[in-house]
mmCIF file of C-alpha atoms in Angstrom:
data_model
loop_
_atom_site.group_PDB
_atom_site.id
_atom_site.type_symbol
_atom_site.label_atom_id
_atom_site.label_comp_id
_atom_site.label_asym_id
_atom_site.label_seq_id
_atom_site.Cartn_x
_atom_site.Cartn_y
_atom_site.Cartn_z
ATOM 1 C CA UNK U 1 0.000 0.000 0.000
ATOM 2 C CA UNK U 2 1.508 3.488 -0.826
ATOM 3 C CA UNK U 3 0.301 6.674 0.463
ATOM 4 C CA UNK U 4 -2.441 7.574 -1.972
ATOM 5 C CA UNK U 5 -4.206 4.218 -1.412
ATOM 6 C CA UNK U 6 -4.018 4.681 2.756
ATOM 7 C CA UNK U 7 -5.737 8.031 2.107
ATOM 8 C CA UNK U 8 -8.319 7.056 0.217
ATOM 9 C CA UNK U 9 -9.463 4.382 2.769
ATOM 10 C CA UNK U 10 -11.438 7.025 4.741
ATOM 11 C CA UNK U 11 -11.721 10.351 4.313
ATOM 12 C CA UNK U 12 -11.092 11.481 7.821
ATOM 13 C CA UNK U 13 -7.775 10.111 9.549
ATOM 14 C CA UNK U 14 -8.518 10.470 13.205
ATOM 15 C CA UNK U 15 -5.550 11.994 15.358
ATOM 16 C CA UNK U 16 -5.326 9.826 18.652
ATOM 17 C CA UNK U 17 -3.805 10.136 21.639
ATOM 18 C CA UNK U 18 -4.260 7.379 23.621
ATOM 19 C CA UNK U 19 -3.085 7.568 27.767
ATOM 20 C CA UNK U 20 -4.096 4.224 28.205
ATOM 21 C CA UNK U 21 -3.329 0.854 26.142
ATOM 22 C CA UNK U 22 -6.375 -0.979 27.590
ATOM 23 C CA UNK U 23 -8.652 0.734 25.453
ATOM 24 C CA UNK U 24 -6.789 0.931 22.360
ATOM 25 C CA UNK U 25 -8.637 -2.476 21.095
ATOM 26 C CA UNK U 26 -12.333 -1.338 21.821
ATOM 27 C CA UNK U 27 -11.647 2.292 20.578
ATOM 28 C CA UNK U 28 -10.261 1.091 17.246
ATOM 29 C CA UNK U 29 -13.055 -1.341 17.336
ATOM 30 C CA UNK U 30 -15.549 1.718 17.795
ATOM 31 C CA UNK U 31 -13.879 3.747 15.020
ATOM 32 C CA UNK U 32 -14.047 0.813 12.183
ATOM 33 C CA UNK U 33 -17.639 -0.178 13.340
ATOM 34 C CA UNK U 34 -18.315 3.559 12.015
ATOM 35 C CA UNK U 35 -16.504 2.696 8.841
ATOM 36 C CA UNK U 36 -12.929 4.955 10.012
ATOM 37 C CA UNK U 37 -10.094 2.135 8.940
ATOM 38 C CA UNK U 38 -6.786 4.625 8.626
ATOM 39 C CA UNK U 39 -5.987 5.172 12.461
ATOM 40 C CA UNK U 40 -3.318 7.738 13.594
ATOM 41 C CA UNK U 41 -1.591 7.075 17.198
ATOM 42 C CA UNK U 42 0.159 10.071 18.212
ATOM 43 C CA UNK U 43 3.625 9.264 19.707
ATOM 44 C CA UNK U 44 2.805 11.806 22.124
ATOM 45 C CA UNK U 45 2.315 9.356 24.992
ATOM 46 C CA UNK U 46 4.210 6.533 26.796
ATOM 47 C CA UNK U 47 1.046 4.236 25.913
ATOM 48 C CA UNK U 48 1.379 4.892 22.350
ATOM 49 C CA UNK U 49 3.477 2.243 21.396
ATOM 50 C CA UNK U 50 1.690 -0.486 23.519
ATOM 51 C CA UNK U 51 -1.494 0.796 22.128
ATOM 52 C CA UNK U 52 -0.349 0.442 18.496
ATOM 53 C CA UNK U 53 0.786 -3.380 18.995
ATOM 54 C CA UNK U 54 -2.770 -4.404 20.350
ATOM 55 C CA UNK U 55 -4.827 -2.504 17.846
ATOM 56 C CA UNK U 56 -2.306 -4.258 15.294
ATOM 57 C CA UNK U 57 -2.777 -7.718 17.014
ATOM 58 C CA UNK U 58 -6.482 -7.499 17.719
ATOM 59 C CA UNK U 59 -8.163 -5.259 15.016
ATOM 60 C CA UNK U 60 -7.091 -6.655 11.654
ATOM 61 C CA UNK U 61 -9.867 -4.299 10.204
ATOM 62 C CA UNK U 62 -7.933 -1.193 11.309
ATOM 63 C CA UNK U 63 -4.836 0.449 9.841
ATOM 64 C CA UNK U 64 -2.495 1.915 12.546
ATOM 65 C CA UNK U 65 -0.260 4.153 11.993
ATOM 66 C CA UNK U 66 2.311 6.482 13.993
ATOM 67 C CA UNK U 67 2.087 10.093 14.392
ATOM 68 C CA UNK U 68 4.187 12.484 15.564
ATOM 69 C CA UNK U 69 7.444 11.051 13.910
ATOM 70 C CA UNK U 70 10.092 13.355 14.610
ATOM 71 C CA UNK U 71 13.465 11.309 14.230
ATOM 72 C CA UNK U 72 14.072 7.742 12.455
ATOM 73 C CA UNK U 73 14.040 5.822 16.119
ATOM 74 C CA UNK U 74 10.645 7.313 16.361
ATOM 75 C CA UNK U 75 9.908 5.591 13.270
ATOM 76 C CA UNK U 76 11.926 2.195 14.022
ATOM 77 C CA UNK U 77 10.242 1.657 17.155
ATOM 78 C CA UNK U 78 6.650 2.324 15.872
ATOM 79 C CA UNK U 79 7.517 -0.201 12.980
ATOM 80 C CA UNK U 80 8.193 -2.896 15.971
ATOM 81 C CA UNK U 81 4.853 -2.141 17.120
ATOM 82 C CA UNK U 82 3.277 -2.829 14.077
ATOM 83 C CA UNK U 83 2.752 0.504 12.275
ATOM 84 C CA UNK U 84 1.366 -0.100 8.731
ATOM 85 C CA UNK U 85 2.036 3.775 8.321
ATOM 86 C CA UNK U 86 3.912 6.813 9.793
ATOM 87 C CA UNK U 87 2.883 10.892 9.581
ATOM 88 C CA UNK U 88 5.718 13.659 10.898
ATOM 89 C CA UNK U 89 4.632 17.515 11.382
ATOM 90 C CA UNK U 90 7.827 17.808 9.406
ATOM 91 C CA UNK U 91 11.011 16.391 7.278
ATOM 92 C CA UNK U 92 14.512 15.968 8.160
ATOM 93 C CA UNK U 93 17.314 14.492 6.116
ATOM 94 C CA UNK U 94 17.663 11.724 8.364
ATOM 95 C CA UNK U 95 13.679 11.230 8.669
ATOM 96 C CA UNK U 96 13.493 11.062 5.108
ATOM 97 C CA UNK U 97 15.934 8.288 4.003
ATOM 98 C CA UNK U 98 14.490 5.918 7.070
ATOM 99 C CA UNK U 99 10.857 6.834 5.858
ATOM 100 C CA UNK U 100 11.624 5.666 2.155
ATOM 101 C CA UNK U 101 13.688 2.667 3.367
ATOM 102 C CA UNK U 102 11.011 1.934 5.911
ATOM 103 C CA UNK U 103 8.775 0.212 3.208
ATOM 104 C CA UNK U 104 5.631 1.934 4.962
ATOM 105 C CA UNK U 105 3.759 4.916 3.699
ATOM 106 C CA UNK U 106 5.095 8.142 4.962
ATOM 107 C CA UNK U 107 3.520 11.347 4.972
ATOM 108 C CA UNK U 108 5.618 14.386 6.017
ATOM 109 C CA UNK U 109 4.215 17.592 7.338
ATOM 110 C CA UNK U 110 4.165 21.018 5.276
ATOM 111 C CA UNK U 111 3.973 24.808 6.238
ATOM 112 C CA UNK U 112 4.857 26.338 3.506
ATOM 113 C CA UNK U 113 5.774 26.009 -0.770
ATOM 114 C CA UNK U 114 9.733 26.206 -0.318
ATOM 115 C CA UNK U 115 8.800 22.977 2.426
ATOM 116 C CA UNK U 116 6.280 21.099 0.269
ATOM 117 C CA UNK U 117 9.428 21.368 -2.430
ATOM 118 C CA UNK U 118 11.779 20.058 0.042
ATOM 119 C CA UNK U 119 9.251 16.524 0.256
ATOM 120 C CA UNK U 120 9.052 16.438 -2.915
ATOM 121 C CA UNK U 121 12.761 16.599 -3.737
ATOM 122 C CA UNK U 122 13.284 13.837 -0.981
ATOM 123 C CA UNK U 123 10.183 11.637 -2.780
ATOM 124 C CA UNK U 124 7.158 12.633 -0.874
ATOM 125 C CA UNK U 125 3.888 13.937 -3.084
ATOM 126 C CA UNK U 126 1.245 13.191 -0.559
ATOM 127 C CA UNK U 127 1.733 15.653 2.422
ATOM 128 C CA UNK U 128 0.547 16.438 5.590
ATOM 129 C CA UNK U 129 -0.296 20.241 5.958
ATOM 130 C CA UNK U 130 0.068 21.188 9.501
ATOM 131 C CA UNK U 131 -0.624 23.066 11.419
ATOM 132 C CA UNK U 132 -3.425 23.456 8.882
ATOM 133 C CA UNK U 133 -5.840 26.621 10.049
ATOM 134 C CA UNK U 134 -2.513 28.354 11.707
ATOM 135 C CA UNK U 135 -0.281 28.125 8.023
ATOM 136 C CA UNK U 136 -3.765 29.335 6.043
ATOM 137 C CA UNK U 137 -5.749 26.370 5.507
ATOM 138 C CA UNK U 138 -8.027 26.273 2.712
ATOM 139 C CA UNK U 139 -6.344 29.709 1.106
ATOM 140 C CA UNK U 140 -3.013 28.046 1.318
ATOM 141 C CA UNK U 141 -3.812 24.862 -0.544
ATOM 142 C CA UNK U 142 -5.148 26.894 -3.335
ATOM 143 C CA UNK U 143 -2.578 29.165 -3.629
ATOM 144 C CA UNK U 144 -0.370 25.601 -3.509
ATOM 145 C CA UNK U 145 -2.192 24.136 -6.328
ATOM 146 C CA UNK U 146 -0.944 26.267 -8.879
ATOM 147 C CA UNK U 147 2.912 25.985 -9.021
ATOM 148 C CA UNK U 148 3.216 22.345 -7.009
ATOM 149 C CA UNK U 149 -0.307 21.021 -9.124
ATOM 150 C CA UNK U 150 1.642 17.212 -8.363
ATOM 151 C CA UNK U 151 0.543 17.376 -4.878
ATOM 152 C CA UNK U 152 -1.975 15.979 -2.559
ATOM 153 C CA UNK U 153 -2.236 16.769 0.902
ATOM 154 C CA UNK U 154 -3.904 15.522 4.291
ATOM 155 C CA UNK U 155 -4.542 18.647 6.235
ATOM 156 C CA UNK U 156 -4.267 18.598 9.858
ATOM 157 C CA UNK U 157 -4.573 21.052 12.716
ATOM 158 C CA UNK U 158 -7.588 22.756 13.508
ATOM 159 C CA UNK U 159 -9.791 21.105 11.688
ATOM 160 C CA UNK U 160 -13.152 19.439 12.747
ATOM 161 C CA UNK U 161 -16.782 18.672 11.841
ATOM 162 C CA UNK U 162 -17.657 22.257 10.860
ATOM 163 C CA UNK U 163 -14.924 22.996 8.362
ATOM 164 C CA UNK U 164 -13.557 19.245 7.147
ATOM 165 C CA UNK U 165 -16.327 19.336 4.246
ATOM 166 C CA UNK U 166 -15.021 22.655 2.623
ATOM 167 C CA UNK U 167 -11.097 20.808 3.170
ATOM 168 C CA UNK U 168 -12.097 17.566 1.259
ATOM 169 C CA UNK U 169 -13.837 20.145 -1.173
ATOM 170 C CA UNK U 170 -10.280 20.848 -2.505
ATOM 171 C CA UNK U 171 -8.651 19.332 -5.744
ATOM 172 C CA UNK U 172 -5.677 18.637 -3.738
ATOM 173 C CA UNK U 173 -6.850 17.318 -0.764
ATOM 174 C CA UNK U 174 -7.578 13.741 -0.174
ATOM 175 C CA UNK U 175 -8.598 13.285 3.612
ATOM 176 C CA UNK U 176 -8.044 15.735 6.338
ATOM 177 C CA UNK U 177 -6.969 14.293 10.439
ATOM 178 C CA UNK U 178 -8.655 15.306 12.873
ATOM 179 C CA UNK U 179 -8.840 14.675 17.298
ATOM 180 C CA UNK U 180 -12.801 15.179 17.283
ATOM 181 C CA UNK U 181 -13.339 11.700 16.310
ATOM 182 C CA UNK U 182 -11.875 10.667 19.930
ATOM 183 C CA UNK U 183 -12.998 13.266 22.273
ATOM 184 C CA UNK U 184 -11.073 13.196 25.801
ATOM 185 C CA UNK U 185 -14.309 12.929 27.690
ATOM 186 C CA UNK U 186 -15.902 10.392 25.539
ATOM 187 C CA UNK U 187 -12.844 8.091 25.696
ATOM 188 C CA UNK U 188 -12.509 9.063 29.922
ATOM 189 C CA UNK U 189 -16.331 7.557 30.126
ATOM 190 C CA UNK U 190 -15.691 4.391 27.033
ATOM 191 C CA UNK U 191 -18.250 6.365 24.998
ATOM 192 C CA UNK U 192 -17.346 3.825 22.287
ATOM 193 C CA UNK U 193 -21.558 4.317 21.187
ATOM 194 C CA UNK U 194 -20.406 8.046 20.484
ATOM 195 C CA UNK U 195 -17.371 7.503 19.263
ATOM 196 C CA UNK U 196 -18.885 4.837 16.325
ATOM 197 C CA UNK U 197 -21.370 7.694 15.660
ATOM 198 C CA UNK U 198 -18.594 10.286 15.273
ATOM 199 C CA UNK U 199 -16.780 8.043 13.312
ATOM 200 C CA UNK U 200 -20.131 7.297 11.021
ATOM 201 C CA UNK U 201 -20.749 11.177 10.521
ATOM 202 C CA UNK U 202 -17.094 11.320 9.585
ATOM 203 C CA UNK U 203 -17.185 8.605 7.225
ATOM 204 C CA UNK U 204 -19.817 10.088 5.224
ATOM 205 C CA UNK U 205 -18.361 13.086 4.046
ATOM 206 C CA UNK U 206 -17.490 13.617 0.616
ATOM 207 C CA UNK U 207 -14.136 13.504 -0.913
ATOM 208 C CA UNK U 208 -14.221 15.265 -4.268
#
Protein backbone atom coordinates (compact mmCIF):
# COMPACT_ATOMS: atom_id res chain seq x y z
CA UNK A 1 0.00 0.00 0.00
CA UNK A 2 1.51 3.49 -0.83
CA UNK A 3 0.30 6.67 0.46
CA UNK A 4 -2.44 7.57 -1.97
CA UNK A 5 -4.21 4.22 -1.41
CA UNK A 6 -4.02 4.68 2.76
CA UNK A 7 -5.74 8.03 2.11
CA UNK A 8 -8.32 7.06 0.22
CA UNK A 9 -9.46 4.38 2.77
CA UNK A 10 -11.44 7.02 4.74
CA UNK A 11 -11.72 10.35 4.31
CA UNK A 12 -11.09 11.48 7.82
CA UNK A 13 -7.78 10.11 9.55
CA UNK A 14 -8.52 10.47 13.20
CA UNK A 15 -5.55 11.99 15.36
CA UNK A 16 -5.33 9.83 18.65
CA UNK A 17 -3.80 10.14 21.64
CA UNK A 18 -4.26 7.38 23.62
CA UNK A 19 -3.08 7.57 27.77
CA UNK A 20 -4.10 4.22 28.20
CA UNK A 21 -3.33 0.85 26.14
CA UNK A 22 -6.38 -0.98 27.59
CA UNK A 23 -8.65 0.73 25.45
CA UNK A 24 -6.79 0.93 22.36
CA UNK A 25 -8.64 -2.48 21.10
CA UNK A 26 -12.33 -1.34 21.82
CA UNK A 27 -11.65 2.29 20.58
CA UNK A 28 -10.26 1.09 17.25
CA UNK A 29 -13.05 -1.34 17.34
CA UNK A 30 -15.55 1.72 17.80
CA UNK A 31 -13.88 3.75 15.02
CA UNK A 32 -14.05 0.81 12.18
CA UNK A 33 -17.64 -0.18 13.34
CA UNK A 34 -18.31 3.56 12.02
CA UNK A 35 -16.50 2.70 8.84
CA UNK A 36 -12.93 4.95 10.01
CA UNK A 37 -10.09 2.13 8.94
CA UNK A 38 -6.79 4.62 8.63
CA UNK A 39 -5.99 5.17 12.46
CA UNK A 40 -3.32 7.74 13.59
CA UNK A 41 -1.59 7.07 17.20
CA UNK A 42 0.16 10.07 18.21
CA UNK A 43 3.62 9.26 19.71
CA UNK A 44 2.80 11.81 22.12
CA UNK A 45 2.32 9.36 24.99
CA UNK A 46 4.21 6.53 26.80
CA UNK A 47 1.05 4.24 25.91
CA UNK A 48 1.38 4.89 22.35
CA UNK A 49 3.48 2.24 21.40
CA UNK A 50 1.69 -0.49 23.52
CA UNK A 51 -1.49 0.80 22.13
CA UNK A 52 -0.35 0.44 18.50
CA UNK A 53 0.79 -3.38 18.99
CA UNK A 54 -2.77 -4.40 20.35
CA UNK A 55 -4.83 -2.50 17.85
CA UNK A 56 -2.31 -4.26 15.29
CA UNK A 57 -2.78 -7.72 17.01
CA UNK A 58 -6.48 -7.50 17.72
CA UNK A 59 -8.16 -5.26 15.02
CA UNK A 60 -7.09 -6.65 11.65
CA UNK A 61 -9.87 -4.30 10.20
CA UNK A 62 -7.93 -1.19 11.31
CA UNK A 63 -4.84 0.45 9.84
CA UNK A 64 -2.50 1.91 12.55
CA UNK A 65 -0.26 4.15 11.99
CA UNK A 66 2.31 6.48 13.99
CA UNK A 67 2.09 10.09 14.39
CA UNK A 68 4.19 12.48 15.56
CA UNK A 69 7.44 11.05 13.91
CA UNK A 70 10.09 13.36 14.61
CA UNK A 71 13.46 11.31 14.23
CA UNK A 72 14.07 7.74 12.45
CA UNK A 73 14.04 5.82 16.12
CA UNK A 74 10.65 7.31 16.36
CA UNK A 75 9.91 5.59 13.27
CA UNK A 76 11.93 2.20 14.02
CA UNK A 77 10.24 1.66 17.15
CA UNK A 78 6.65 2.32 15.87
CA UNK A 79 7.52 -0.20 12.98
CA UNK A 80 8.19 -2.90 15.97
CA UNK A 81 4.85 -2.14 17.12
CA UNK A 82 3.28 -2.83 14.08
CA UNK A 83 2.75 0.50 12.28
CA UNK A 84 1.37 -0.10 8.73
CA UNK A 85 2.04 3.78 8.32
CA UNK A 86 3.91 6.81 9.79
CA UNK A 87 2.88 10.89 9.58
CA UNK A 88 5.72 13.66 10.90
CA UNK A 89 4.63 17.51 11.38
CA UNK A 90 7.83 17.81 9.41
CA UNK A 91 11.01 16.39 7.28
CA UNK A 92 14.51 15.97 8.16
CA UNK A 93 17.31 14.49 6.12
CA UNK A 94 17.66 11.72 8.36
CA UNK A 95 13.68 11.23 8.67
CA UNK A 96 13.49 11.06 5.11
CA UNK A 97 15.93 8.29 4.00
CA UNK A 98 14.49 5.92 7.07
CA UNK A 99 10.86 6.83 5.86
CA UNK A 100 11.62 5.67 2.15
CA UNK A 101 13.69 2.67 3.37
CA UNK A 102 11.01 1.93 5.91
CA UNK A 103 8.77 0.21 3.21
CA UNK A 104 5.63 1.93 4.96
CA UNK A 105 3.76 4.92 3.70
CA UNK A 106 5.10 8.14 4.96
CA UNK A 107 3.52 11.35 4.97
CA UNK A 108 5.62 14.39 6.02
CA UNK A 109 4.22 17.59 7.34
CA UNK A 110 4.17 21.02 5.28
CA UNK A 111 3.97 24.81 6.24
CA UNK A 112 4.86 26.34 3.51
CA UNK A 113 5.77 26.01 -0.77
CA UNK A 114 9.73 26.21 -0.32
CA UNK A 115 8.80 22.98 2.43
CA UNK A 116 6.28 21.10 0.27
CA UNK A 117 9.43 21.37 -2.43
CA UNK A 118 11.78 20.06 0.04
CA UNK A 119 9.25 16.52 0.26
CA UNK A 120 9.05 16.44 -2.91
CA UNK A 121 12.76 16.60 -3.74
CA UNK A 122 13.28 13.84 -0.98
CA UNK A 123 10.18 11.64 -2.78
CA UNK A 124 7.16 12.63 -0.87
CA UNK A 125 3.89 13.94 -3.08
CA UNK A 126 1.24 13.19 -0.56
CA UNK A 127 1.73 15.65 2.42
CA UNK A 128 0.55 16.44 5.59
CA UNK A 129 -0.30 20.24 5.96
CA UNK A 130 0.07 21.19 9.50
CA UNK A 131 -0.62 23.07 11.42
CA UNK A 132 -3.42 23.46 8.88
CA UNK A 133 -5.84 26.62 10.05
CA UNK A 134 -2.51 28.35 11.71
CA UNK A 135 -0.28 28.12 8.02
CA UNK A 136 -3.76 29.34 6.04
CA UNK A 137 -5.75 26.37 5.51
CA UNK A 138 -8.03 26.27 2.71
CA UNK A 139 -6.34 29.71 1.11
CA UNK A 140 -3.01 28.05 1.32
CA UNK A 141 -3.81 24.86 -0.54
CA UNK A 142 -5.15 26.89 -3.33
CA UNK A 143 -2.58 29.17 -3.63
CA UNK A 144 -0.37 25.60 -3.51
CA UNK A 145 -2.19 24.14 -6.33
CA UNK A 146 -0.94 26.27 -8.88
CA UNK A 147 2.91 25.98 -9.02
CA UNK A 148 3.22 22.34 -7.01
CA UNK A 149 -0.31 21.02 -9.12
CA UNK A 150 1.64 17.21 -8.36
CA UNK A 151 0.54 17.38 -4.88
CA UNK A 152 -1.98 15.98 -2.56
CA UNK A 153 -2.24 16.77 0.90
CA UNK A 154 -3.90 15.52 4.29
CA UNK A 155 -4.54 18.65 6.24
CA UNK A 156 -4.27 18.60 9.86
CA UNK A 157 -4.57 21.05 12.72
CA UNK A 158 -7.59 22.76 13.51
CA UNK A 159 -9.79 21.11 11.69
CA UNK A 160 -13.15 19.44 12.75
CA UNK A 161 -16.78 18.67 11.84
CA UNK A 162 -17.66 22.26 10.86
CA UNK A 163 -14.92 23.00 8.36
CA UNK A 164 -13.56 19.25 7.15
CA UNK A 165 -16.33 19.34 4.25
CA UNK A 166 -15.02 22.66 2.62
CA UNK A 167 -11.10 20.81 3.17
CA UNK A 168 -12.10 17.57 1.26
CA UNK A 169 -13.84 20.14 -1.17
CA UNK A 170 -10.28 20.85 -2.51
CA UNK A 171 -8.65 19.33 -5.74
CA UNK A 172 -5.68 18.64 -3.74
CA UNK A 173 -6.85 17.32 -0.76
CA UNK A 174 -7.58 13.74 -0.17
CA UNK A 175 -8.60 13.28 3.61
CA UNK A 176 -8.04 15.73 6.34
CA UNK A 177 -6.97 14.29 10.44
CA UNK A 178 -8.66 15.31 12.87
CA UNK A 179 -8.84 14.67 17.30
CA UNK A 180 -12.80 15.18 17.28
CA UNK A 181 -13.34 11.70 16.31
CA UNK A 182 -11.88 10.67 19.93
CA UNK A 183 -13.00 13.27 22.27
CA UNK A 184 -11.07 13.20 25.80
CA UNK A 185 -14.31 12.93 27.69
CA UNK A 186 -15.90 10.39 25.54
CA UNK A 187 -12.84 8.09 25.70
CA UNK A 188 -12.51 9.06 29.92
CA UNK A 189 -16.33 7.56 30.13
CA UNK A 190 -15.69 4.39 27.03
CA UNK A 191 -18.25 6.37 25.00
CA UNK A 192 -17.35 3.83 22.29
CA UNK A 193 -21.56 4.32 21.19
CA UNK A 194 -20.41 8.05 20.48
CA UNK A 195 -17.37 7.50 19.26
CA UNK A 196 -18.88 4.84 16.32
CA UNK A 197 -21.37 7.69 15.66
CA UNK A 198 -18.59 10.29 15.27
CA UNK A 199 -16.78 8.04 13.31
CA UNK A 200 -20.13 7.30 11.02
CA UNK A 201 -20.75 11.18 10.52
CA UNK A 202 -17.09 11.32 9.59
CA UNK A 203 -17.18 8.60 7.22
CA UNK A 204 -19.82 10.09 5.22
CA UNK A 205 -18.36 13.09 4.05
CA UNK A 206 -17.49 13.62 0.62
CA UNK A 207 -14.14 13.50 -0.91
CA UNK A 208 -14.22 15.27 -4.27
Amino acid sequence: MDALTLLRQSPVMPVIVVNDAAVAVDLARALVAGGIRTLEITLRTKAALAAMRRIRDEVPDALVGAGTVRTRAHLEAALDAGAQFGLSPGLTPELAAAARASGVPFIPGVATASEAMHAQDEGFNILKLFPAEAVGGIKLLKALAGPLPELRFCPTGGIDASNAPAYLAQPNVLAVGGSWLTPADALAAQDWARITQLAREASALAVR
